[in-house]
Coordinates of C-alpha atoms and ligand atoms in Angstrom, one line a residue:
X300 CA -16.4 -21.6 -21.0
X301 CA -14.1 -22.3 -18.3
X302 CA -11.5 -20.2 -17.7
X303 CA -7.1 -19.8 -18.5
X304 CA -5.9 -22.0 -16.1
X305 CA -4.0 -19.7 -14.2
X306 CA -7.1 -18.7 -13.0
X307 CA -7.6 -21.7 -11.0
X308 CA -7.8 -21.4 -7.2
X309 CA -7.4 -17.8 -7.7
X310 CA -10.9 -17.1 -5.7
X311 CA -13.1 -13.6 -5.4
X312 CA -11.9 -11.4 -2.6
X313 CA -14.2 -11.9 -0.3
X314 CA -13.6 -7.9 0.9
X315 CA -15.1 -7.2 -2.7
X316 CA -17.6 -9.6 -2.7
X317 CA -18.8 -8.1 1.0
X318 CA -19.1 -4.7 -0.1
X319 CA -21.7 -5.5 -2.2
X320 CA -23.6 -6.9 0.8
X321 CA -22.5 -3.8 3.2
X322 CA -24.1 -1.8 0.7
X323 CA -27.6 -1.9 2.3
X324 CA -28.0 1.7 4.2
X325 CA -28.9 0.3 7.5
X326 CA -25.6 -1.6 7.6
X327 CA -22.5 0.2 9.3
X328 CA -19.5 -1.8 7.7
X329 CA -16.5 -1.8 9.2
X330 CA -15.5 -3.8 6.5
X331 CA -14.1 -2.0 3.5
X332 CA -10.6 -0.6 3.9
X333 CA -12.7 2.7 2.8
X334 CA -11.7 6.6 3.5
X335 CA -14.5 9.2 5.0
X336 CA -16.3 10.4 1.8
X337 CA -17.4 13.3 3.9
X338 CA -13.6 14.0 4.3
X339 CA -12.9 14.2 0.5
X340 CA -11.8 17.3 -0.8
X341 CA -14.8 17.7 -3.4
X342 CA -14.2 21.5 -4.3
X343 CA -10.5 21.3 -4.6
X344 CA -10.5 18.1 -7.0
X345 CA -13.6 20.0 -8.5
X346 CA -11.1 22.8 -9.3
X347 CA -8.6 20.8 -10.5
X348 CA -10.3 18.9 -12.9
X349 CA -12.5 21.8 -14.4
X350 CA -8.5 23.3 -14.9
X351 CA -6.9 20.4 -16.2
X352 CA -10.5 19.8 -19.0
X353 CA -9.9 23.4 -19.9
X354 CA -6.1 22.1 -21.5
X355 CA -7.0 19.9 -25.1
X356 CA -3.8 18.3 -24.5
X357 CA -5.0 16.4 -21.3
X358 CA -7.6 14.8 -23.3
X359 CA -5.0 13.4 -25.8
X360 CA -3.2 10.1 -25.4
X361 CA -0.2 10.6 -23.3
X362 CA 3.6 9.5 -22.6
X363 CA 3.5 5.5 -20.5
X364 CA 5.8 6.4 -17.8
X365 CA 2.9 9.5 -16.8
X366 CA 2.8 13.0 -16.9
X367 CA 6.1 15.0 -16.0
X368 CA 4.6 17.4 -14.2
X369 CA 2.6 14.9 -11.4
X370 CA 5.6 12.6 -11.6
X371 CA 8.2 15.6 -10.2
X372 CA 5.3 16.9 -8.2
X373 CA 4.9 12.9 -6.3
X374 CA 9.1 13.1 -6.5
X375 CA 9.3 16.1 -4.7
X376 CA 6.6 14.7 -2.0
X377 CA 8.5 11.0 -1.3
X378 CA 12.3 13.3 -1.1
X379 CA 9.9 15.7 1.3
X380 CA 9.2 12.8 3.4
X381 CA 12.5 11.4 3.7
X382 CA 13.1 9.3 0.4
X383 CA 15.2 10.8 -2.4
X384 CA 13.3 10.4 -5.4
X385 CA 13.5 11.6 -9.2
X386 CA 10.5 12.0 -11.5
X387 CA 13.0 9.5 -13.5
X388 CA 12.1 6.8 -10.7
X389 CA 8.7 7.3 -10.5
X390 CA 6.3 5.5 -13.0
X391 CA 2.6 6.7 -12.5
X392 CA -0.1 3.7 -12.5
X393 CA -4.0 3.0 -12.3
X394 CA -3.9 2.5 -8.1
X395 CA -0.8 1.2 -6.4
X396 CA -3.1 -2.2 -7.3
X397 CA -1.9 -1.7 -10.9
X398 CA 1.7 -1.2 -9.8
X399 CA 1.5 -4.1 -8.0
X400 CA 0.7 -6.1 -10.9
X401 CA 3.4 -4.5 -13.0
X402 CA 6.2 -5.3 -10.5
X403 CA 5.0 -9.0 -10.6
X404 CA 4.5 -9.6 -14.6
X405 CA 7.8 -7.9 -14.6
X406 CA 9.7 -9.7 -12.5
X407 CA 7.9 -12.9 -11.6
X408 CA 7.8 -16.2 -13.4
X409 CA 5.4 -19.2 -12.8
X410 CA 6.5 -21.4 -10.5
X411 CA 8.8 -18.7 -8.6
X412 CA 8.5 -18.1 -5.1
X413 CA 6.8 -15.0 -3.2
X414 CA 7.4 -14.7 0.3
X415 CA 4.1 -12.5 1.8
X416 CA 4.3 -11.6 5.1
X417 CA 1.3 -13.5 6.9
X418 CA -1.4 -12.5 7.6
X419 CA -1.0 -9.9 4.3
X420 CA -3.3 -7.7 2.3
X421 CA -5.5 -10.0 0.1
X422 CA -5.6 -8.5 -3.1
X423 CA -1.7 -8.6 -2.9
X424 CA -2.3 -12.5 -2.8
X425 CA -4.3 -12.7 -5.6
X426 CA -2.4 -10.7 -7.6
X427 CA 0.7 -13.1 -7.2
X428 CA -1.4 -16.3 -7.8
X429 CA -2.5 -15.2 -11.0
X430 CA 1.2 -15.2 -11.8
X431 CA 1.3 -18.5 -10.6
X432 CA 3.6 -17.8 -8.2
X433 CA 4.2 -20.0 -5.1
X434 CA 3.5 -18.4 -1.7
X435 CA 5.5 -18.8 1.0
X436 CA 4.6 -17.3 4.0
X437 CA 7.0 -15.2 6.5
X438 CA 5.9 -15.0 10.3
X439 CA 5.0 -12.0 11.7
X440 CA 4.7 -10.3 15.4
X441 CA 3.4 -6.9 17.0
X442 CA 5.8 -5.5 14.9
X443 CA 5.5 -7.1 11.4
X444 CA 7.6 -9.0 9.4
X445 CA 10.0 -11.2 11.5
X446 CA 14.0 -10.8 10.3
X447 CA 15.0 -14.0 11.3
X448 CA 11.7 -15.8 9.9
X449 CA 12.5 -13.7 6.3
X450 CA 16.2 -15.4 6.8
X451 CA 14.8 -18.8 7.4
X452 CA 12.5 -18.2 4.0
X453 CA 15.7 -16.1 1.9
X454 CA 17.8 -19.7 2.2
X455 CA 15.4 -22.3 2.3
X456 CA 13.1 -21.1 -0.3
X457 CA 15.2 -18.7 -2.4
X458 CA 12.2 -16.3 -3.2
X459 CA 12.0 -13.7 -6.6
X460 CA 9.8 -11.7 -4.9
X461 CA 9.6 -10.3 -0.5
X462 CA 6.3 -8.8 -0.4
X463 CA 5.2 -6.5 3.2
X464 CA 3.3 -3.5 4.0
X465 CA 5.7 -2.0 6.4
X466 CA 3.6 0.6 7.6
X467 CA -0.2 0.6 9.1
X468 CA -0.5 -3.0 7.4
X469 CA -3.5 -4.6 6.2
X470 CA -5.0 -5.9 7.8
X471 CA -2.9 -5.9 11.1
X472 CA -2.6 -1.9 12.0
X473 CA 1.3 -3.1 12.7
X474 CA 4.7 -0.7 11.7
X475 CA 8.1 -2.4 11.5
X476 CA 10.3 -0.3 13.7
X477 CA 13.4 1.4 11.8
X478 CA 15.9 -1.0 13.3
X479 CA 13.8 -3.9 11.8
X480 CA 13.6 -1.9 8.8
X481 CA 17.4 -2.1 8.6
X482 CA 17.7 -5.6 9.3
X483 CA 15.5 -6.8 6.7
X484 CA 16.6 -4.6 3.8
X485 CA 20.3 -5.9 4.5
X486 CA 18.7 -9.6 4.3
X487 CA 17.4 -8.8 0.9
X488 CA 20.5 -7.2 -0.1
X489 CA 22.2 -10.2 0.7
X490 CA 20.0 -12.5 -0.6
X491 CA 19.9 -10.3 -3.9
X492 CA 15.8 -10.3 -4.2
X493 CA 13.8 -7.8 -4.5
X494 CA 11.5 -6.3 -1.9
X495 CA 8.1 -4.4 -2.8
X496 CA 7.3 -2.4 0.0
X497 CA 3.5 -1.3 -0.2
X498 CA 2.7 1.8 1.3
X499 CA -0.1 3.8 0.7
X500 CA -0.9 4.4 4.9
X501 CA 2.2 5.8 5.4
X502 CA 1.3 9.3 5.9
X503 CA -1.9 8.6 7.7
X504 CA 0.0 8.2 11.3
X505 CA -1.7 9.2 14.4
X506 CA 0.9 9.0 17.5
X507 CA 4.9 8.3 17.3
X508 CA 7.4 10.0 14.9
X509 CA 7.1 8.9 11.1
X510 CA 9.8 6.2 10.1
X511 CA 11.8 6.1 7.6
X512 CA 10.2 3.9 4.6
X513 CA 12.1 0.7 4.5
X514 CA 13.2 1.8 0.7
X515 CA 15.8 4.0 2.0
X516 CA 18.0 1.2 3.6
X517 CA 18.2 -0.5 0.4
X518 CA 17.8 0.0 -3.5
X519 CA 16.7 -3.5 -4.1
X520 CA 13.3 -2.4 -2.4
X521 CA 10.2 -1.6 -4.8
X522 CA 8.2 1.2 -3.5
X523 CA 4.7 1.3 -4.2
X524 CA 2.8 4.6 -3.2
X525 CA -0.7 6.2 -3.9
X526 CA -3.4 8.8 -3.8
X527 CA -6.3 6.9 -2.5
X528 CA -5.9 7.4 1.2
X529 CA -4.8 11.2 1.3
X530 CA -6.5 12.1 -2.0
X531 CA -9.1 10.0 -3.0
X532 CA -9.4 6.5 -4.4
X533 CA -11.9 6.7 -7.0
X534 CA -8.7 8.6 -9.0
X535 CA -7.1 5.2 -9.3
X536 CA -3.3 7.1 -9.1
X537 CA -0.5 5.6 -7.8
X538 CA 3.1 4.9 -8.2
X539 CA 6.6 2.5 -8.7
X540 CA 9.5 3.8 -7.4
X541 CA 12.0 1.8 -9.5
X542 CA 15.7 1.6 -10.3
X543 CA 17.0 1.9 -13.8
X544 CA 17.7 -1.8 -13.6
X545 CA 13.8 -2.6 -13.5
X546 CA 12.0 0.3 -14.5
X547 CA 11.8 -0.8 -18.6
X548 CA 10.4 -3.9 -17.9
X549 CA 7.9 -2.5 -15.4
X550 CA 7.3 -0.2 -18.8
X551 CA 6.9 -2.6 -21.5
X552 CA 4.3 -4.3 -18.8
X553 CA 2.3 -0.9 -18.5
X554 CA 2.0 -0.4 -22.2
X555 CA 1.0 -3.8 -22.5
X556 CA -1.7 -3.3 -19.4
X557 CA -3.0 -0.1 -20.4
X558 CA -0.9 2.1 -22.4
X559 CA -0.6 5.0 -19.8
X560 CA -2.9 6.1 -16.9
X561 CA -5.9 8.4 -17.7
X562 CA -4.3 12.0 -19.0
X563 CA -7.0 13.9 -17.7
X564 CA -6.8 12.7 -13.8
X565 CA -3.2 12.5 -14.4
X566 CA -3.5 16.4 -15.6
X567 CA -5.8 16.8 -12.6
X568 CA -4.1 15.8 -9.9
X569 CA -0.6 17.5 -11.0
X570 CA -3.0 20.7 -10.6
X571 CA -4.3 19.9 -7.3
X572 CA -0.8 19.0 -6.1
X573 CA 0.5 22.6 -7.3
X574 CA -2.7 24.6 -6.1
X575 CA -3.4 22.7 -2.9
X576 CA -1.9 22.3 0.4
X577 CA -2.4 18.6 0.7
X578 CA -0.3 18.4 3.4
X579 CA -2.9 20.5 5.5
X580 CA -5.6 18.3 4.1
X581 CA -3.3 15.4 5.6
X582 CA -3.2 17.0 8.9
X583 CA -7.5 17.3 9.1
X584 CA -7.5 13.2 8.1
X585 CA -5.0 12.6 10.7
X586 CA -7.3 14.3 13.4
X587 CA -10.7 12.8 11.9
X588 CA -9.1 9.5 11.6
X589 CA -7.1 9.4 15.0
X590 CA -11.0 10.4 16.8
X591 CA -12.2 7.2 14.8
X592 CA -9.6 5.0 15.8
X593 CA -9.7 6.4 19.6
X594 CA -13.3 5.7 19.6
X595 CA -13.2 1.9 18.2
X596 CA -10.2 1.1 20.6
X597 CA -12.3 2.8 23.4
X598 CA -15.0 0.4 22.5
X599 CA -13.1 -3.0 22.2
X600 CA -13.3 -3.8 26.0
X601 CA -16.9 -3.9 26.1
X602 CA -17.8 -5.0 22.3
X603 CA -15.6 -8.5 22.4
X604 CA -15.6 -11.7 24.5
X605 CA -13.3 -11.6 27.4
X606 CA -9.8 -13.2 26.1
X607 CA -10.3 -11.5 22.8
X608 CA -6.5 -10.0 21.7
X609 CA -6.1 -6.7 19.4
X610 CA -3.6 -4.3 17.6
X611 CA -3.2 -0.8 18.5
X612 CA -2.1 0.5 15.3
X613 CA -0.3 3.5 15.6
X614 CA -1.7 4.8 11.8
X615 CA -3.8 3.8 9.0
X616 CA -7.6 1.9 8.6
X617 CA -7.3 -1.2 10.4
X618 CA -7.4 -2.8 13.8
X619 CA -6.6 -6.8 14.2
X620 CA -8.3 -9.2 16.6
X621 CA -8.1 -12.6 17.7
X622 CA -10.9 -14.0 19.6
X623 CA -10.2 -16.8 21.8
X624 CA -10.3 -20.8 21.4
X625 CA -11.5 -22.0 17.8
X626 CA -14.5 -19.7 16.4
X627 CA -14.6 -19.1 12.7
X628 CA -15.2 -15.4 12.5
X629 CA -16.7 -15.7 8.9
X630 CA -19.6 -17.4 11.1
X631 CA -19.8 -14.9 13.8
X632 CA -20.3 -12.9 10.9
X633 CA -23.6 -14.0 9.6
X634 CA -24.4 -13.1 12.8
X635 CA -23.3 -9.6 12.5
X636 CA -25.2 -8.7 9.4
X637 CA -28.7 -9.9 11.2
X638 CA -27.9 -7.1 13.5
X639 CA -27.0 -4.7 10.8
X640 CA -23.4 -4.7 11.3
X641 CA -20.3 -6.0 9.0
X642 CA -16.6 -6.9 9.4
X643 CA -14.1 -9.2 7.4
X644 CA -12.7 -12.4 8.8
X645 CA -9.3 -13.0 9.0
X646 CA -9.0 -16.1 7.0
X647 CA -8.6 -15.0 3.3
X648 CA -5.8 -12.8 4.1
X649 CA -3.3 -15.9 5.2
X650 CA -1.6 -17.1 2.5
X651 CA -0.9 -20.4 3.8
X652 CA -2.2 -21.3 6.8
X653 CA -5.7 -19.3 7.8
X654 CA -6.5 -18.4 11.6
X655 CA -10.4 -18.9 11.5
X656 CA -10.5 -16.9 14.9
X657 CA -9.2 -13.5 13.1
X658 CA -11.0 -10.6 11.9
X659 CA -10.5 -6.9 10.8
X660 CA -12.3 -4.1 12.1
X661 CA -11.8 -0.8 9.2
X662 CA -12.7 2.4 11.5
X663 CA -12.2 5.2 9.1
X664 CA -14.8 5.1 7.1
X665 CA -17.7 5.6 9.7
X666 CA -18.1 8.9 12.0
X667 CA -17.3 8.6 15.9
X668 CA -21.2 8.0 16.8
X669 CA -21.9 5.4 13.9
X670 CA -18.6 3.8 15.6
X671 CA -20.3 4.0 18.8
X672 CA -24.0 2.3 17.4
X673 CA -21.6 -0.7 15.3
X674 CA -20.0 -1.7 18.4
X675 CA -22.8 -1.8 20.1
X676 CA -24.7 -3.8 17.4
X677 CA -21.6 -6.1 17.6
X678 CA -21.5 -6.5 21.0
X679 CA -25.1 -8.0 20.5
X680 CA -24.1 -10.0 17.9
X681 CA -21.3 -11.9 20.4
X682 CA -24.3 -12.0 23.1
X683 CA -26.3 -14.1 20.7
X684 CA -23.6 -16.4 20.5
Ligands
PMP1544 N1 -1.9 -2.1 -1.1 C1 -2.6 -2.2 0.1 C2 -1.9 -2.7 1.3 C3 -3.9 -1.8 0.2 O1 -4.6 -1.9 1.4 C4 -4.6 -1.2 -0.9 C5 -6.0 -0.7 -0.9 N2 -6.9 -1.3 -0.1 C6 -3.8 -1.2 -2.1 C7 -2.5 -1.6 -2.1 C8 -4.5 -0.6 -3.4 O2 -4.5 0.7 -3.4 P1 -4.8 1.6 -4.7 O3 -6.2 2.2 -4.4 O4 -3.7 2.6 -4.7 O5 -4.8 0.7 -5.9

C-alpha cells in the first residue's frame, strides 16, 4: 500500500518517535515538552469528572462549536488575562493540535504559502505539509519573529498563512516584546493574512510582567489556546479564538474532523473551571517550574562545551542551545542515551534550512535533583566526545 500523496515527505516527528525510546525508567528525558505528573491536580480532575459522569447528558453527543458552559468559562479566562473574548469566539477542540489543523484545512490551499517562524514547533510543520503547503521560513532573534524579515516574506512570498509562538516558544524559550508584538500585527494587517498565534505557555511565566497576547493588536490574528500545560494534557482541550469571518469554516472542518470534542471532559473541565481555583494551581506550577528551570540554567556552565550559546527563557518548557563549530547534535545524542540521558536536536524543527549544532533541553518534567543527575550524565556524554 503506499500511501495519499500528500503524505509524501511529511516524516514522523522525531519528538514522538523519541519518547518511545525515553521511556526506559533509567532514562531522564529532557526531551518531551512534558508537564510534572506529580504536579497534576489528580483529586480535583477526579472530582470533576465523577460530577460531570453523574449528568446523562454529558454522555450524549453534543453541539460542534463545545459546550456553553466551558466555552464562557475559557472566555471569561482569555478577557481575565487581557484579551476580550466571547463564548461566541471560542470553538473548543481535541488539543490546540486539533485547532491547528482546523485553521489550516480551513484556510489553506495546496500550493499556498506558510511563513513559520524558524526554528518553530515541529508538529506545527507537519501539520501544514500535509496540506501541502509551501514553507517559507521567517528569521528569528533573542526575541522571536523578526518584523522586518516577516516584511521581506509578506511582499515577496505573499503567504495565506503567518505561523509563530509568540510566547515561551518551542523550542527556543523566546517572547516577542509588546512593541514587536505591535509591529508585526500591523504587518499582517497590512498585508491582509492571517496570523495564528499559538499559545498554550503563556501563563506559565516565571520573571517579567505578562504581555499582552499579540491577538489584541489585531483581529486578523488566530488565537490558539489550551489546557495541557496548566491543566493536564491527556484531556486533549483546547481552543480557536476566531472572528465571525472564519469561524464557519473552522466549523464545517471540525464536524468533518470529529464531530465535537468528547462531552464528558468537555462537561468535566467546565466543572473543574467553576469549582477550582486554577489560577492558584497556576501559581504552585510557576514556582515548581521556575526551581526547574533555575536549576538547568544553573547547570549549563558546567554541562556544555565551552562556546556553547543558550536562551534564558523567561517562561514555559524549553531552553535552546547552540554548540559551537559543526556537530550534529542528533549524534551527540546517541551518545547521550548510552549514559542514560535524552534530549532533541534541533534540526527537525527548521523548516527550511536545519542548524545540525542545535538542540532542546525540556526542564519541567523532571524534579530539581533528577535535573541535577541528567546534567551530570550529559556532561559525561560531551566528555566522551
Ligand atoms: N503548540 C505548541 C507550540 C506546542 O508546543 C504544543 C504541545 N507540545 C501544542 C501546540 C499542542 O498542544 P495541545 O496539547 O493543546 O494539542
Amino acid at each position: 500500500m503506499s500511501p495519499a500523496r500528500r503524505l509524501a515527505g511529511v516524516k514522523s516527528s522525531p519528538v514522538r518517535d523519541l519518547l518511545a525510546l525515553t521511556q526506559r525508567p533509567e532514562v531522564i528525558s529532557f526531551a518531551g515538552g512534558l508537564p510534572a505528573p506529580e504536579m497534576f491536580d489528580v483529586e480535583g480532575w477526579s472530582d470533576a469528572f465523577a460530577k460531570a459522569s453523574d449528568d446523562r447528558r454529558n454522555l450524549q453527543y453534543g453541539t460542534t462549536e463545545g459546550d456553553p458552559v466551558l466555552r464562557a468559562l475559557i472566555a471569561e479566562r482569555m478577557t481575565r488575562r487581557g484579551l476580550p473574548t466571547s463564548a461566541q469566539d471560542l470553538l473548543v477542540t481535541t488539543g490546540s493540535q486539533q485547532a491547528l489543523t482546523l485553521v489550516t484545512t480551513a484556510l489553506v490551499e495546496p500550493g499556498d504559502v506558510v511563513a513559520v517562524e524558524e526554528p518553530t514547533y515541529l508538529a506545527a510543520l507537519q501539520c501544514f505539509q500535509l496540506a501541502g503547503a509551501r514553507l517559507v521560513p521567517v528569521a528569528s532573534d533573542e526575541h522571536g519573529m523578526v518584523p522586518a524579515s516577516l516584511a521581506e516574506v509578506l511582499e515577496k512570498d505573499r503567504p495565506t498563512l503567518v505561523y509563530a509562538v509568540p510566547t515561551y516558544a518551542n523550542p527556543t524559550g523566546r517572547t516577542q516584546p509588546a512593541a514587536r508584538r505591535q509591529e508585526i500585527a500591523s504587518l499582517v494587517a497590512a498585508h491582509d493574512v492571517w496570523l495564528v498565534e499559538d499559545d498554550p505557555y503563556g501563563e506559565l511565566r516565571y520573571r517579567g510582567e505578562p504581555v499582552p497576547p499579540l491577538a489584541t493588536y489585531s483581529d486578523r490574528v488566530l488565537y490558539l489556546g489550551s489546557l495541557s500545560k496548566i491543566g493536564a494534557p491527556g484531556l486533549r482541550l483546547g481552543w480557536l479564538r476566531a472572528p465571525a469571518s472564519v469561524m464557519p469554516a473552522a466549523v464545517i472542518a471540525k464536524q468533518a474532523a470529529d464531530l465535537h470534542t468528547s462531552t464528558i471532559d468537555q462537561a468535566a473541565a467546565a466543572v473543574y473551571l467553576s469549582n477550582t481555583d486554577l489560577d492558584a494551581h497556576v501559581t504552585g506550577l510557576r514556582a515548581a517550574y521556575r526551581e526547574r528551570r533555575d536549576t538547568m540554567i544553573e547547570a549549563l556552565p558546567a554541562t556544555v562545551p565551552p562556546g556553547t550559546t543558550w536562551s534564558d527563557p523567561d517562561g514555559g518548557m524549553f531552553v535552546w542551545l547552540r554548540l559551537p563549530g559543526e556537530v550534529d547534535t542528533a549524534e551527540v545524542l546517541r551518545d547521550a542515551l548510552k549514559h542514560n540521558v535524552a534530549f532533541v536536536p534541533g534540526a527537525p524543527f527548521f523548516a527550511v534550512r536545519p542548524d545540525h549544532a542545535t538542540f532542546r533541553l525540556s526542564f519541567t518534567t523532571n524534579p530539581p535533583e533528577d535535573i541535577r543527575e541528567g546534567m551530570r550524565r550529559l556532561r559525561e556524554a560531551f566528555r566522551d566526545r
